[in-house]
Structure formats: C-alpha cells, structure tokens
PDB file of C-alpha atoms and ligand atoms in Angstrom:
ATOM      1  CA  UNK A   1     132.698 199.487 143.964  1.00 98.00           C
ATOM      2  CA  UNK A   2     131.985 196.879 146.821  1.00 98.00           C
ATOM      3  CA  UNK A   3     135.011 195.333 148.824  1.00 98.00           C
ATOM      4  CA  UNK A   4     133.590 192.427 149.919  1.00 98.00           C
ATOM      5  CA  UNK A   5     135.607 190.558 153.018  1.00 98.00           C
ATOM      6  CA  UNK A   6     133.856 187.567 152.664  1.00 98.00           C
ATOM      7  CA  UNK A   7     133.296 183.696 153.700  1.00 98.00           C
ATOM      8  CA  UNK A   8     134.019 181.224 150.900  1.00 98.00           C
ATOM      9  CA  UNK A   9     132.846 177.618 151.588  1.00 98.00           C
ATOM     10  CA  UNK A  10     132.144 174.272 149.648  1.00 98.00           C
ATOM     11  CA  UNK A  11     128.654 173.370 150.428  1.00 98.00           C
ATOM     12  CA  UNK A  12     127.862 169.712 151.150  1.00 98.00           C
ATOM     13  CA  UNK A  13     123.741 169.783 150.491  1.00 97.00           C
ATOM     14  CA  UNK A  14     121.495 166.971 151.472  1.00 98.00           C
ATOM     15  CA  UNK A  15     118.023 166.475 150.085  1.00 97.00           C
ATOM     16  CA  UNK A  16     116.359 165.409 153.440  1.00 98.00           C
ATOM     17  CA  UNK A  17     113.198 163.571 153.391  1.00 98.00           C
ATOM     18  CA  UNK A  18     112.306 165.923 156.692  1.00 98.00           C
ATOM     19  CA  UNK A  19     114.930 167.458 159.056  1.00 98.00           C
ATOM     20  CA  UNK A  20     117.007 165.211 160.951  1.00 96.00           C
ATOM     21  CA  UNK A  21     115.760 164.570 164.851  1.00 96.00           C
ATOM     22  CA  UNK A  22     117.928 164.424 167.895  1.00 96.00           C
ATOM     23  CA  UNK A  23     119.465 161.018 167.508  1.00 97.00           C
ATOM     24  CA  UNK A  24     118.095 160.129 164.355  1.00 97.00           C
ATOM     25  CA  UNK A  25     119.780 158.317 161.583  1.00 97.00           C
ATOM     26  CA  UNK A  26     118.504 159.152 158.012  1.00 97.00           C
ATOM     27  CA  UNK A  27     118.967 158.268 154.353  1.00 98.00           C
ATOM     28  CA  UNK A  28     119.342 161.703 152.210  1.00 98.00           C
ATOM     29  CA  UNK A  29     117.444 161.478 148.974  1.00 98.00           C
ATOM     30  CA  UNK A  30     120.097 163.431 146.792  1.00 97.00           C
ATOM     31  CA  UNK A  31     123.419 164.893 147.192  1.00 98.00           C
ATOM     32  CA  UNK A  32     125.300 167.434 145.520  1.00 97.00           C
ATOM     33  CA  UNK A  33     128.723 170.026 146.072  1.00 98.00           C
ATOM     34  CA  UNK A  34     127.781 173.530 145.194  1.00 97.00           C
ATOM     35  CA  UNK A  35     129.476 176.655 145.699  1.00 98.00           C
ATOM     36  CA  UNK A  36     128.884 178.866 148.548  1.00 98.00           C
ATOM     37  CA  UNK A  37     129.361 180.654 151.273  1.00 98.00           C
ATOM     38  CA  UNK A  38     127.316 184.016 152.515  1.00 98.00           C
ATOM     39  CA  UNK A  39     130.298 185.916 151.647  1.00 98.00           C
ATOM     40  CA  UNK A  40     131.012 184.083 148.003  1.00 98.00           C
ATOM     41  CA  UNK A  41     127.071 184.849 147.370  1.00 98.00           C
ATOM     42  CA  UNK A  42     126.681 187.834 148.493  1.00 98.00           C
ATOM     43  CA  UNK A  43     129.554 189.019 145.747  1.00 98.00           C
ATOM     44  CA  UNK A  44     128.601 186.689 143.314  1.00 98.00           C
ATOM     45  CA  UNK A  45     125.143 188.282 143.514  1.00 98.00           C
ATOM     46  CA  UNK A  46     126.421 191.748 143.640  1.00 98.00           C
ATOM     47  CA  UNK A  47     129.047 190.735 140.305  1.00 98.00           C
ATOM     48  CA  UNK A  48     125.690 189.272 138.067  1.00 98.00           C
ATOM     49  CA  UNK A  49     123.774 192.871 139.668  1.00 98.00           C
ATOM     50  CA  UNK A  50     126.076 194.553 137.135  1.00 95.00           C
ATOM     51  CA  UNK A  51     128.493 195.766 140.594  1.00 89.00           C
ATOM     52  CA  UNK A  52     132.202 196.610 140.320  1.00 96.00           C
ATOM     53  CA  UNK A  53     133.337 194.134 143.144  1.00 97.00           C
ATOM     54  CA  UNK A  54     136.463 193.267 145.195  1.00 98.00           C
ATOM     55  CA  UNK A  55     136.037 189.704 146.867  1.00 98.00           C
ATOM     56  CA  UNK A  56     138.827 189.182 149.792  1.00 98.00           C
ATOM     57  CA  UNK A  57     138.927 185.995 151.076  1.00 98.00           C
ATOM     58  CA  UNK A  58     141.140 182.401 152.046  1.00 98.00           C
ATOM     59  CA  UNK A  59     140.942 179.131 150.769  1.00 98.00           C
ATOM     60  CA  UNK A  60     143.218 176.186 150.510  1.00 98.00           C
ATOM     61  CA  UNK A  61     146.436 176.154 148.809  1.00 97.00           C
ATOM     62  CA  UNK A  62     145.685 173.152 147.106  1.00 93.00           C
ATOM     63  CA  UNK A  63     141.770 173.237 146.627  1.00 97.00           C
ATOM     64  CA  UNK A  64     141.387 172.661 143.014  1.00 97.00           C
ATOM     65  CA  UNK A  65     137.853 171.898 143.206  1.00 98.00           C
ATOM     66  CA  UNK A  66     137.047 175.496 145.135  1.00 98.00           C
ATOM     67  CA  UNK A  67     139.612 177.270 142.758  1.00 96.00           C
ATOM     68  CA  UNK A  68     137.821 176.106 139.440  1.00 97.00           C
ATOM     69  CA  UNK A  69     133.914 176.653 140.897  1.00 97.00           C
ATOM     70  CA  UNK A  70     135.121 180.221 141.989  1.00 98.00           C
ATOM     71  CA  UNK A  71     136.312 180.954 138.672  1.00 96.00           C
ATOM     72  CA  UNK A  72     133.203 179.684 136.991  1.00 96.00           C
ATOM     73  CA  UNK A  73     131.487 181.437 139.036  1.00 96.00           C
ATOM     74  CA  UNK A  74     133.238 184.879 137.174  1.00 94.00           C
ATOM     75  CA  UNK A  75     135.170 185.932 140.456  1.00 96.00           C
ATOM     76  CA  UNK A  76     137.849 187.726 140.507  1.00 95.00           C
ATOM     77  CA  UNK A  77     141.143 185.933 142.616  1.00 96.00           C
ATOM     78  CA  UNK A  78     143.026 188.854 142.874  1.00 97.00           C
ATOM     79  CA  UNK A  79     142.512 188.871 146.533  1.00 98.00           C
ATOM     80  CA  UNK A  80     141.604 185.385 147.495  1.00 98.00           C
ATOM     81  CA  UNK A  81     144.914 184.173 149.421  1.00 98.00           C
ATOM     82  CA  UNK A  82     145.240 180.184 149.347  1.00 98.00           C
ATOM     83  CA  UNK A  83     146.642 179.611 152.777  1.00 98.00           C
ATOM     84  CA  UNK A  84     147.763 176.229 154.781  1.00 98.00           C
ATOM     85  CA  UNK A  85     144.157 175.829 156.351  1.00 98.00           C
ATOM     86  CA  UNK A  86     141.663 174.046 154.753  1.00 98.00           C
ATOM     87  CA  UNK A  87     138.484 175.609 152.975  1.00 98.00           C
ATOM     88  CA  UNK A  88     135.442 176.285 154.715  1.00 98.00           C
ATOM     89  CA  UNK A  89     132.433 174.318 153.958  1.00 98.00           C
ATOM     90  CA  UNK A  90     128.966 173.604 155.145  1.00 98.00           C
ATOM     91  CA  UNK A  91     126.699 170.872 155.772  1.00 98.00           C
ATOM     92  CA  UNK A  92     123.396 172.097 154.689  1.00 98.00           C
ATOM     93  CA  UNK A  93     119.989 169.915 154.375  1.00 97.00           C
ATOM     94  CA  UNK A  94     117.421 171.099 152.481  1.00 95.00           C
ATOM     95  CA  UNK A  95     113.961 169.387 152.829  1.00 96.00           C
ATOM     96  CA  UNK A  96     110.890 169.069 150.777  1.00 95.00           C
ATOM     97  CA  UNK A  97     109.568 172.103 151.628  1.00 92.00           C
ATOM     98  CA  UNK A  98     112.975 173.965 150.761  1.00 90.00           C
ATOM     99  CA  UNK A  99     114.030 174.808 153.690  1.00 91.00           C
ATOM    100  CA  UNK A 100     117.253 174.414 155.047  1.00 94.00           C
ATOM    101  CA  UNK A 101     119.371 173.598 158.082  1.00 96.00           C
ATOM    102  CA  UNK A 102     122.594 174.530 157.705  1.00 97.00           C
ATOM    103  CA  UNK A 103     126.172 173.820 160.195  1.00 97.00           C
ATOM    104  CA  UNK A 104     129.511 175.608 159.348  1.00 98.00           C
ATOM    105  CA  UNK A 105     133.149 174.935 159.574  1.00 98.00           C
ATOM    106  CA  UNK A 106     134.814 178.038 159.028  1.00 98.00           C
ATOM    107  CA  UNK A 107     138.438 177.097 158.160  1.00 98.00           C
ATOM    108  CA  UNK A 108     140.301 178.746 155.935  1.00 98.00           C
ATOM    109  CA  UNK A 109     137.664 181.835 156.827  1.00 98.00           C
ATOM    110  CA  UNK A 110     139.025 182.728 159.809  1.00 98.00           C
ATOM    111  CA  UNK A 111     142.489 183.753 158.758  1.00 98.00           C
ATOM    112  CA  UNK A 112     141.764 186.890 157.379  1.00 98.00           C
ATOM    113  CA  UNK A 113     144.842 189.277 158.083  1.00 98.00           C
ATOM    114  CA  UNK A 114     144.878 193.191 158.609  1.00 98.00           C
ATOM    115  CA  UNK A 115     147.437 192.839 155.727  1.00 98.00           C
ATOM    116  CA  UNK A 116     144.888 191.630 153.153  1.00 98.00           C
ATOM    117  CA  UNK A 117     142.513 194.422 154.537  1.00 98.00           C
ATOM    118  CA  UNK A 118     144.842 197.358 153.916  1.00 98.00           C
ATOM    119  CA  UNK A 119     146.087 196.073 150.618  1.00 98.00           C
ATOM    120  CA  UNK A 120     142.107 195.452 149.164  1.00 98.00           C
ATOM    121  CA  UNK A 121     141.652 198.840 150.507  1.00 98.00           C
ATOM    122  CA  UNK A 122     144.792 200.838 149.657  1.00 98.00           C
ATOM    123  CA  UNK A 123     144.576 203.741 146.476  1.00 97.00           C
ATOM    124  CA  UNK A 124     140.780 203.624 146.766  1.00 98.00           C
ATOM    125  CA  UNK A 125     138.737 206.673 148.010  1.00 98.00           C
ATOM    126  CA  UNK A 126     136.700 205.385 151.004  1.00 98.00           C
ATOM    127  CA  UNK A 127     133.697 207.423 150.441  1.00 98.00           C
ATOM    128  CA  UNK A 128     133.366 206.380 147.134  1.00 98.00           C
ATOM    129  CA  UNK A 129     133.194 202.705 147.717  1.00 98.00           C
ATOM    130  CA  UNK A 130     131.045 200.507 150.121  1.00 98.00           C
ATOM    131  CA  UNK A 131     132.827 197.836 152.313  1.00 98.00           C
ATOM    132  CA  UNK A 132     130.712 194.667 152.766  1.00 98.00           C
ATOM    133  CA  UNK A 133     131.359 191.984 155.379  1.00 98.00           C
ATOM    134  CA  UNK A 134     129.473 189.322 157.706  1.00 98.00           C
ATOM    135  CA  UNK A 135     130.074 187.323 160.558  1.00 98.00           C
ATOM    136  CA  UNK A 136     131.706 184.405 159.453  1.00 98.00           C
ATOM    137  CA  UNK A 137     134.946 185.786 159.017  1.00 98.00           C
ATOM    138  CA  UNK A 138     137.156 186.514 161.507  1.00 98.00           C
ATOM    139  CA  UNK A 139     138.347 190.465 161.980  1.00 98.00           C
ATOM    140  CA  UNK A 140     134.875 191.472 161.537  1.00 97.00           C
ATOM    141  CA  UNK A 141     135.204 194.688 164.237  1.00 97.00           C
ATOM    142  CA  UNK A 142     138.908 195.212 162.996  1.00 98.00           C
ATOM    143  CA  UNK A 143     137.642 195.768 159.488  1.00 98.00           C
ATOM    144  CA  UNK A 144     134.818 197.680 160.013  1.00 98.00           C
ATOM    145  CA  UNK A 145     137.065 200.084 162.254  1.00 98.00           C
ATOM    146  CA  UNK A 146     139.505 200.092 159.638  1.00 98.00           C
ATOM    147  CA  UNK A 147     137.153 200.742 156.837  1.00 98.00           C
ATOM    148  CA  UNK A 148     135.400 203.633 158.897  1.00 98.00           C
ATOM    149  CA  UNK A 149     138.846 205.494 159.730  1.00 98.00           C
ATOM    150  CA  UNK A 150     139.428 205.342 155.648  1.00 98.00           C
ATOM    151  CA  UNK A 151     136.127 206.604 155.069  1.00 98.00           C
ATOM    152  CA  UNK A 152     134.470 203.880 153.237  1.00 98.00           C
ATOM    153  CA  UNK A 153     130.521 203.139 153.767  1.00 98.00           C
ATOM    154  CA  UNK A 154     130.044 199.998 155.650  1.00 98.00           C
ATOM    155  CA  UNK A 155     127.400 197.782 154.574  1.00 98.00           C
ATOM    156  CA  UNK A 156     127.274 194.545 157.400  1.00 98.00           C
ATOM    157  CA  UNK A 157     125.556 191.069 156.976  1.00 98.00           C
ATOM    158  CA  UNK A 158     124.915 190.328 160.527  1.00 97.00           C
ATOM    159  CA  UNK A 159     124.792 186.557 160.222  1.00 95.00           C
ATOM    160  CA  UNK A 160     125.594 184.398 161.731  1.00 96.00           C
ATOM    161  CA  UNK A 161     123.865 186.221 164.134  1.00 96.00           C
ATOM    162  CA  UNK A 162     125.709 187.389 167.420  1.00 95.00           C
ATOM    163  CA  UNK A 163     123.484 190.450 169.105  1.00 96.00           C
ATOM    164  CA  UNK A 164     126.751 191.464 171.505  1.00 96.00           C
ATOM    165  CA  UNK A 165     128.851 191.870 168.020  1.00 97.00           C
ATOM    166  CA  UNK A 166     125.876 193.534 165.873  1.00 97.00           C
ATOM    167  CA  UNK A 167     125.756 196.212 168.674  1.00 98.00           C
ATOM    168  CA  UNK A 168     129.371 196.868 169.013  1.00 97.00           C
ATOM    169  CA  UNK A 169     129.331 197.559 165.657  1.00 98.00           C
ATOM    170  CA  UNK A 170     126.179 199.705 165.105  1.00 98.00           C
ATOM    171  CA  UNK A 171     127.983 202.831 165.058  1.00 97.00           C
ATOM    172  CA  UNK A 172     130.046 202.018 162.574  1.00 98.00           C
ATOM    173  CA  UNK A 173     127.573 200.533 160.502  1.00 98.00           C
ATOM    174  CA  UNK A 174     125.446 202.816 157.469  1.00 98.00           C
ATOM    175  CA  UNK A 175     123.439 199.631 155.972  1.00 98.00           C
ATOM    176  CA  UNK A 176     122.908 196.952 158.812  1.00 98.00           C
ATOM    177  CA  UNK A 177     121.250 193.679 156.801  1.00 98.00           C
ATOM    178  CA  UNK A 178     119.321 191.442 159.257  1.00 98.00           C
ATOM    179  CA  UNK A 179     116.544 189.512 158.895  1.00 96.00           C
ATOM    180  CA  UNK A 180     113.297 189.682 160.811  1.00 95.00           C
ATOM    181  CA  UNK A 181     114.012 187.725 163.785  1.00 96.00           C
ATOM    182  CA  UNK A 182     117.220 188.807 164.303  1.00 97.00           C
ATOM    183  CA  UNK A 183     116.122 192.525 163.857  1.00 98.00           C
ATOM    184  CA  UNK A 184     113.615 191.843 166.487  1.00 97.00           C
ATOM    185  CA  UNK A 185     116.687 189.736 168.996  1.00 97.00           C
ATOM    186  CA  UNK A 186     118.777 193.402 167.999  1.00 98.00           C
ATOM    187  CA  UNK A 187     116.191 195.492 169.044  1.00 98.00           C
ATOM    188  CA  UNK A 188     115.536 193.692 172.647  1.00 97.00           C
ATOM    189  CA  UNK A 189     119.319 193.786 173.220  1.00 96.00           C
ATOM    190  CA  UNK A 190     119.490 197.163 172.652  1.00 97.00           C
ATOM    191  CA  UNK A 191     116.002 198.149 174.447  1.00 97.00           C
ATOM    192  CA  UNK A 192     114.172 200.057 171.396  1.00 97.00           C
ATOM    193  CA  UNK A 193     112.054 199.167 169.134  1.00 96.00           C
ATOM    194  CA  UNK A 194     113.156 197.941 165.694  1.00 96.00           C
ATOM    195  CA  UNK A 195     112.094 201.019 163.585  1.00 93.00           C
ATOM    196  CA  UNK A 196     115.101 202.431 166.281  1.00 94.00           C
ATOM    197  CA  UNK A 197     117.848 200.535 165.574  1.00 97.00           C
ATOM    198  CA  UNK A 198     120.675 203.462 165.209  1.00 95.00           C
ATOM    199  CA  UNK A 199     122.150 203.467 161.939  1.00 98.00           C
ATOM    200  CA  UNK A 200     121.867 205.113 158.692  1.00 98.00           C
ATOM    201  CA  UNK A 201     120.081 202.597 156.879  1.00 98.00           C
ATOM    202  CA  UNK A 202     118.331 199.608 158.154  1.00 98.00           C
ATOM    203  CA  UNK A 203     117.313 196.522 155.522  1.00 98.00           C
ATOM    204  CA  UNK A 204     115.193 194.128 157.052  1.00 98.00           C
ATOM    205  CA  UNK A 205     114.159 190.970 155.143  1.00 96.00           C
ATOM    206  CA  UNK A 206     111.644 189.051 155.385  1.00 95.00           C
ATOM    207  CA  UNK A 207     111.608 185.562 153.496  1.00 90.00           C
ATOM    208  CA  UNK A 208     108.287 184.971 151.181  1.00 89.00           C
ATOM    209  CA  UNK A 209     107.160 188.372 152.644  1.00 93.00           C
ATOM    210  CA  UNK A 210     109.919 190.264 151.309  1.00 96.00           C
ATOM    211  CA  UNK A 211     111.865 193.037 152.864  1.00 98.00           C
ATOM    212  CA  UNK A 212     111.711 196.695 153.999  1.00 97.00           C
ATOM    213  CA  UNK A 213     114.199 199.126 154.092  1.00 98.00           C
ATOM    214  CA  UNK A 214     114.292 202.098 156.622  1.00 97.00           C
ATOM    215  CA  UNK A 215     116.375 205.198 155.826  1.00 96.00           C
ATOM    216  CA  UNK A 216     116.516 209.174 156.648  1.00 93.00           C
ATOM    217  CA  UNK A 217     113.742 209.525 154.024  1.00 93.00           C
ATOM    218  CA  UNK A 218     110.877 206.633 155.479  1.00 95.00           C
ATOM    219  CA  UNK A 219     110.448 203.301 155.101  1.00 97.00           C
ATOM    220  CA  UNK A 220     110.217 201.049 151.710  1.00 98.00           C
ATOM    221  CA  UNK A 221     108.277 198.263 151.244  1.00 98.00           C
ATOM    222  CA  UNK A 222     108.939 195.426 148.591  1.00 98.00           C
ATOM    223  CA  UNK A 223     107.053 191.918 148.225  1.00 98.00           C
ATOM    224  CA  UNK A 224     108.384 188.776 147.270  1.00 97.00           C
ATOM    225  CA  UNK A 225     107.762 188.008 143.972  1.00 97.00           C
ATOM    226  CA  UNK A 226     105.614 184.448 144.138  1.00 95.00           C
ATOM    227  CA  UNK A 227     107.488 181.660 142.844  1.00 96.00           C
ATOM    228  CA  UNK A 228     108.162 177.840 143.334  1.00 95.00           C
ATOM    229  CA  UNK A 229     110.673 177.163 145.586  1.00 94.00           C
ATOM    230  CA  UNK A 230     112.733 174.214 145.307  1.00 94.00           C
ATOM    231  CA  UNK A 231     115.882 175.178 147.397  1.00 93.00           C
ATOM    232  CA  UNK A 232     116.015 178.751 149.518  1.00 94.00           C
ATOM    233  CA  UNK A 233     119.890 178.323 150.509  1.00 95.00           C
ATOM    234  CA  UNK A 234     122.113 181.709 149.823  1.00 97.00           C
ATOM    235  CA  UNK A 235     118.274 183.395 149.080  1.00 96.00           C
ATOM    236  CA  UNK A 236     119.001 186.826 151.550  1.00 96.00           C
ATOM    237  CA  UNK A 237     122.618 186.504 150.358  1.00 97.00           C
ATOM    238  CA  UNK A 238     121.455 187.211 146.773  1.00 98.00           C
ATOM    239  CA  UNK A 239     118.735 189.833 147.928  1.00 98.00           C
ATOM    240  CA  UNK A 240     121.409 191.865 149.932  1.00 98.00           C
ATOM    241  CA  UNK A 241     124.282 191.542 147.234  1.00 98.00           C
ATOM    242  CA  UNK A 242     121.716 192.560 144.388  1.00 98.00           C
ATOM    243  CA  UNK A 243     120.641 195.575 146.057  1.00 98.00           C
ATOM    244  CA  UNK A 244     123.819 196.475 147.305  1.00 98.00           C
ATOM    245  CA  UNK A 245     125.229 196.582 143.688  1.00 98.00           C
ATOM    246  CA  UNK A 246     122.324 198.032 142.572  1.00 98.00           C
ATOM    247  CA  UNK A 247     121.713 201.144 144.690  1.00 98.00           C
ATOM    248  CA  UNK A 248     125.491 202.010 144.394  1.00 98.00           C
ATOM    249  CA  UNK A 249     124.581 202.230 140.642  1.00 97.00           C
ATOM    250  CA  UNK A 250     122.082 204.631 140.995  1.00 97.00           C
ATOM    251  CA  UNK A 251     121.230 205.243 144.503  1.00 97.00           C
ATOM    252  CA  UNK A 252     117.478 204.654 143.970  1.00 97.00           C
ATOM    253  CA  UNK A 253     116.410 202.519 146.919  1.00 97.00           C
ATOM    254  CA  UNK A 254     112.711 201.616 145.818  1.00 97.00           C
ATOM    255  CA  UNK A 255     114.623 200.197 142.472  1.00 98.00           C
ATOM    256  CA  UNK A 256     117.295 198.329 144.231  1.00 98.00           C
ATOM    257  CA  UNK A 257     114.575 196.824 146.444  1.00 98.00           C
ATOM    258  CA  UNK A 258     112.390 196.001 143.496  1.00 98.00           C
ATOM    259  CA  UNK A 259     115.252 194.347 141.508  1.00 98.00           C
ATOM    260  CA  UNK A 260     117.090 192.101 144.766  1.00 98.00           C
ATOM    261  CA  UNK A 261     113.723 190.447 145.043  1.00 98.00           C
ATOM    262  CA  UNK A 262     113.722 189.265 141.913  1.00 98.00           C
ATOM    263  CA  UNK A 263     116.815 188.105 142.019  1.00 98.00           C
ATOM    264  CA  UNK A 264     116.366 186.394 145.176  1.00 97.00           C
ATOM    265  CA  UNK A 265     112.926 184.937 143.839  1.00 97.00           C
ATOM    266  CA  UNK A 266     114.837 183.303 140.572  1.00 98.00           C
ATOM    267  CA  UNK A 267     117.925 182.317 142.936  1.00 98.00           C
ATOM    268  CA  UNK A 268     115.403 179.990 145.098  1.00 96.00           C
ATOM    269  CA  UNK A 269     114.294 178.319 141.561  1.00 97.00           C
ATOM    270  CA  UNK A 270     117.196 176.750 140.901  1.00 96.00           C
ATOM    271  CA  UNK A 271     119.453 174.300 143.341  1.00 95.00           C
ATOM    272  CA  UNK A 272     122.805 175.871 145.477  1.00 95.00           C
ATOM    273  CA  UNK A 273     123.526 178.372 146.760  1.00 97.00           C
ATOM    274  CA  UNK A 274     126.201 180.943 144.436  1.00 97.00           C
ATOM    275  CA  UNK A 275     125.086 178.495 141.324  1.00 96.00           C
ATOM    276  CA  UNK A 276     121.491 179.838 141.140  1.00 97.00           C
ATOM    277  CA  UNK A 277     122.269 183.397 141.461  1.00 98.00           C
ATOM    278  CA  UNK A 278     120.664 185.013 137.894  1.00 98.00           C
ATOM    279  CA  UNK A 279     122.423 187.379 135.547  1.00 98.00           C
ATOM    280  CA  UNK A 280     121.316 190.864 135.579  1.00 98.00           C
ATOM    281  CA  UNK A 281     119.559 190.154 131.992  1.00 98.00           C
ATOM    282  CA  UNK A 282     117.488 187.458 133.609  1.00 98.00           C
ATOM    283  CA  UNK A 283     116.312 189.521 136.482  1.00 98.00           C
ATOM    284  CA  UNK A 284     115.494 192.473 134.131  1.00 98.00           C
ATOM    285  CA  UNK A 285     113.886 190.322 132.068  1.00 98.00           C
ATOM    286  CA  UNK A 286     111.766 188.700 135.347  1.00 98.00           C
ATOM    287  CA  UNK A 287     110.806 192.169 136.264  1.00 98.00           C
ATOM    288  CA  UNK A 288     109.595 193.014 132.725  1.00 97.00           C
ATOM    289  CA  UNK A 289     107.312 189.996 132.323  1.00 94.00           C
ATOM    290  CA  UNK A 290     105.604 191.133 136.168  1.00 93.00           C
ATOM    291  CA  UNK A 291     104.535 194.623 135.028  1.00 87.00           C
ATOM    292  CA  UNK A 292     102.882 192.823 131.904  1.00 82.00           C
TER     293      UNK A 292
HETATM  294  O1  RIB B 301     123.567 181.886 153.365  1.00 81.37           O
HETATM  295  C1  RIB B 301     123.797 180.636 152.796  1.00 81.37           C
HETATM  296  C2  RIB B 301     125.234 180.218 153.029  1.00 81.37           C
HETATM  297  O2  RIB B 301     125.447 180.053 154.414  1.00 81.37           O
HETATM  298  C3  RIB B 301     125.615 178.888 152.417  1.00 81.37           C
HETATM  299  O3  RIB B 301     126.088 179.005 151.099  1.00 81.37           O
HETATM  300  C4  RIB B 301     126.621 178.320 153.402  1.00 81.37           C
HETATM  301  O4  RIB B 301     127.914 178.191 152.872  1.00 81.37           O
HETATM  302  C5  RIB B 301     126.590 179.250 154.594  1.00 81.37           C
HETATM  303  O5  RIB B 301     127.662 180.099 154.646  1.00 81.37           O
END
C-alpha cells in the first residue's frame, strides 16, 4: 500500500492568452475550479493505477465544495481531518501552449500533526508499504524520520523544490522524484554529478522527453508518448503516482515506467489537474493501441 501525506488544494485555473508580465493587467479567456493539489494527484493517480492507497491530509471543516470533488474523485476520507484553517488552493494559468504558472496558498496543508502520522501508520508493517510525501506539507523531515524508524520505504516528491530540504533528507529517501532541472540544482548543491545523487532509486522526469529511472541494476529509459496537449497541470504528479502504484504491484520498473507515461500523456489531454487522471483500463488500453 502507499500512505500518502499529501497537499489537497482547490485549483483556481486561468486560460491566459500568454503569461501575465510584471505589472500587467489581463483578461483570462476561460475559468474553471478543478481539483488538485500534488499530493491529491499524486494519490488519485496512484488509486486509478490499481494502488491500495492511504491519503492523509487537512481541509476545511466546512468545505463542501472540496469534500464532494474529493469524493468524486474515489478517495478515501478516512484520514483527511477537516480542521479550523481554510483549504489550500492554487492560482494556476495555463496558456495556449499548455503550460502553466502556478502560485500556492498552503492553508489547511500545513497543519499536519505527528498524531495523524502515527495513527495512518499504526498496525501496518513498514517494509511492506511505501510512504509518499512532498514539499507542500508541513512535517515533511518529521515524517520521513518517522516513517524510516518504522521501517516503511520512503518515496519523496521533492517539489516545491527546496535543495537544503531535498539533501537533508537524501538519506532517508529510497525513491527521490525530481524533475530535470531540479535534479541538476540537487546535484550542484551536493557537488556530484546527477547519475550520483545518493539514494536507492533515483526517477528523473523529463516533460515531452519522458523520464529515466536510475537504480542498483542501471538506468531505464522511457519516452513520452506523443500527444496533444491542451493543459500539462498535475502531469509529473500522475507519472510519479502511476508508477509508484504500479511497481509496488509487481516490482517491474521498465513496466511501471512504460505505464506512468501513458498515464501522464492521457492526463495532459484532458483539462485539471486530479480530473484528467485516466483509469487503469484507459491507460492499458492506450498502451495496447501503441504496440499496434
Ligand atoms: O502539480 C500540480 C499541482 O500543483 C496543482 O494541482 C496545484 O494544486 C499545485 O499543488
């Protein structure tokens, strides 16, 4: 299974003619609420990847909106305390070329409690079990320390991307997810080369070029499957939570890979973020209509 201590936000999307310029006042073409949040997508991703998965998370006590999209979305709530902060959200602007810009208020995701930790954790076998997290949460270190001294494997989503906290946690870290620039910012802050970045497993993606993955056994390749675009918000999200569900399925890496960039290459056809994330039977589908 994959505990997931994750970010849950509304996300406020923009269609932008072009990105906004310093000082700049601009008239959006289309708006629209979706669900989102790298930590909602990531398990939402991981759920529709056929993965057992514990989401642990805040929102607001009395956000009806964010209560009924996470239950459409087929989330468990078990461990999603509704607190007196408000939800998270996040202005994002996606432009013609679907791109995005994206600015965060964390909110209710940065009252995470040790509490909520040890009781998502307790009666499960950490070695059995991955524990997934990212960086916009608070607790981030406290968990993955936590998590480590229970045994669990610890699978981190270094984004938002903060070099200082991404090394302090490397050692506690088996699958570090980054993508290519931020692997490279890692890398200079630690004074080795990429390919060196100590720990266990190392998934690097790479947008339209895909990803690779680096283990004990080499280094995996997988392309992005060729597609058109029309919004890439929550795209890595739905590549890392896809594999990640995958490859604790059946541990074959090469598969995993193949199957999280499908998913990520349907998730950027459609528009939002957790709302375009494709059921396993779609991306098996995908992949059987490439080998054709
Ligand atoms: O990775 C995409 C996500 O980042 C969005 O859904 C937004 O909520 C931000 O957390």
């Amino acid at each position: 299974m994959i505990i997931n201590f994750g970010s849950i936000n509304a996300d406020l999307v923009y269609q932008v003619p072009h990105m906004p310029r310093p000082g700049e006042t601009l008239l959006a073409l289309d708006h629209a609420k979706h669900l989102g949040g790298k930590g909602l997508n990531q398990s939402v991703a991981a759920l529709r990847s056929g993965g057992p998965l514990r989401h642990v998370g805040c929102i607001a006590k009395d956000d009806s909106w964010i209560d009924a999209a996470i239950s459409a979305a087929g989330l468990d709530q078990t461990y999603i305390d509704r607190i007196d902060t408000p939800t998270g959200h996040a202005i994002i602007y996606v432009d013609p070329d679907a791109e995005n810009e994206i600015v965060i208020f964390s909110g209710a995701n940065q009252c995470l409690t040790m509490d909520m930790v040890a009781k998502a954790l307790h009666g499960l076998n950490g070695p059995d079990h991955w524990v997934l997290f990212q960086n916009e949460t608070n607790l981030t270190g406290e968990i993955a320390r936590y998590a480590k001294d229970h045994g669990f494997k610890i699978a981190y989503s270094a984004a938002p991307f903060s070099p200082a906290l991404a090394t302090e946690l490397l050692p506690l870290t088996d699958l570090l997810v980054v993508n290519e620039t931020e692997a490279a910012e890692l890398a200079a802050a630690n004074h080795c080369a990429v390919a060196d970045i100590a720990v266990p497993m190392l998934l690097v993606t790479l947008g339209a070029k895909g990803a690779y993955l680096r283990d004990a056994t080499g280094t995996l390749h997988q392309n992005a499957y060729p597609v058109q675009a029309v919004d890439t918000t929550g795209a890595g999200d739905t590549f890392l939570g896809a594999f990640l569900a995958q490859y604790d399925a059946h541990g074959n890496a090469a598969q995993a890979l193949r199957f999280a960039a499908a998913a990520s290459a349907l998730q950027v056809t459609g528009h939002g973020a957790a709302s375009a994330i494709p059921h396993k039977q779609d991306v098996t589908d995908f992949l059987k209509e490439q080998s054709k």
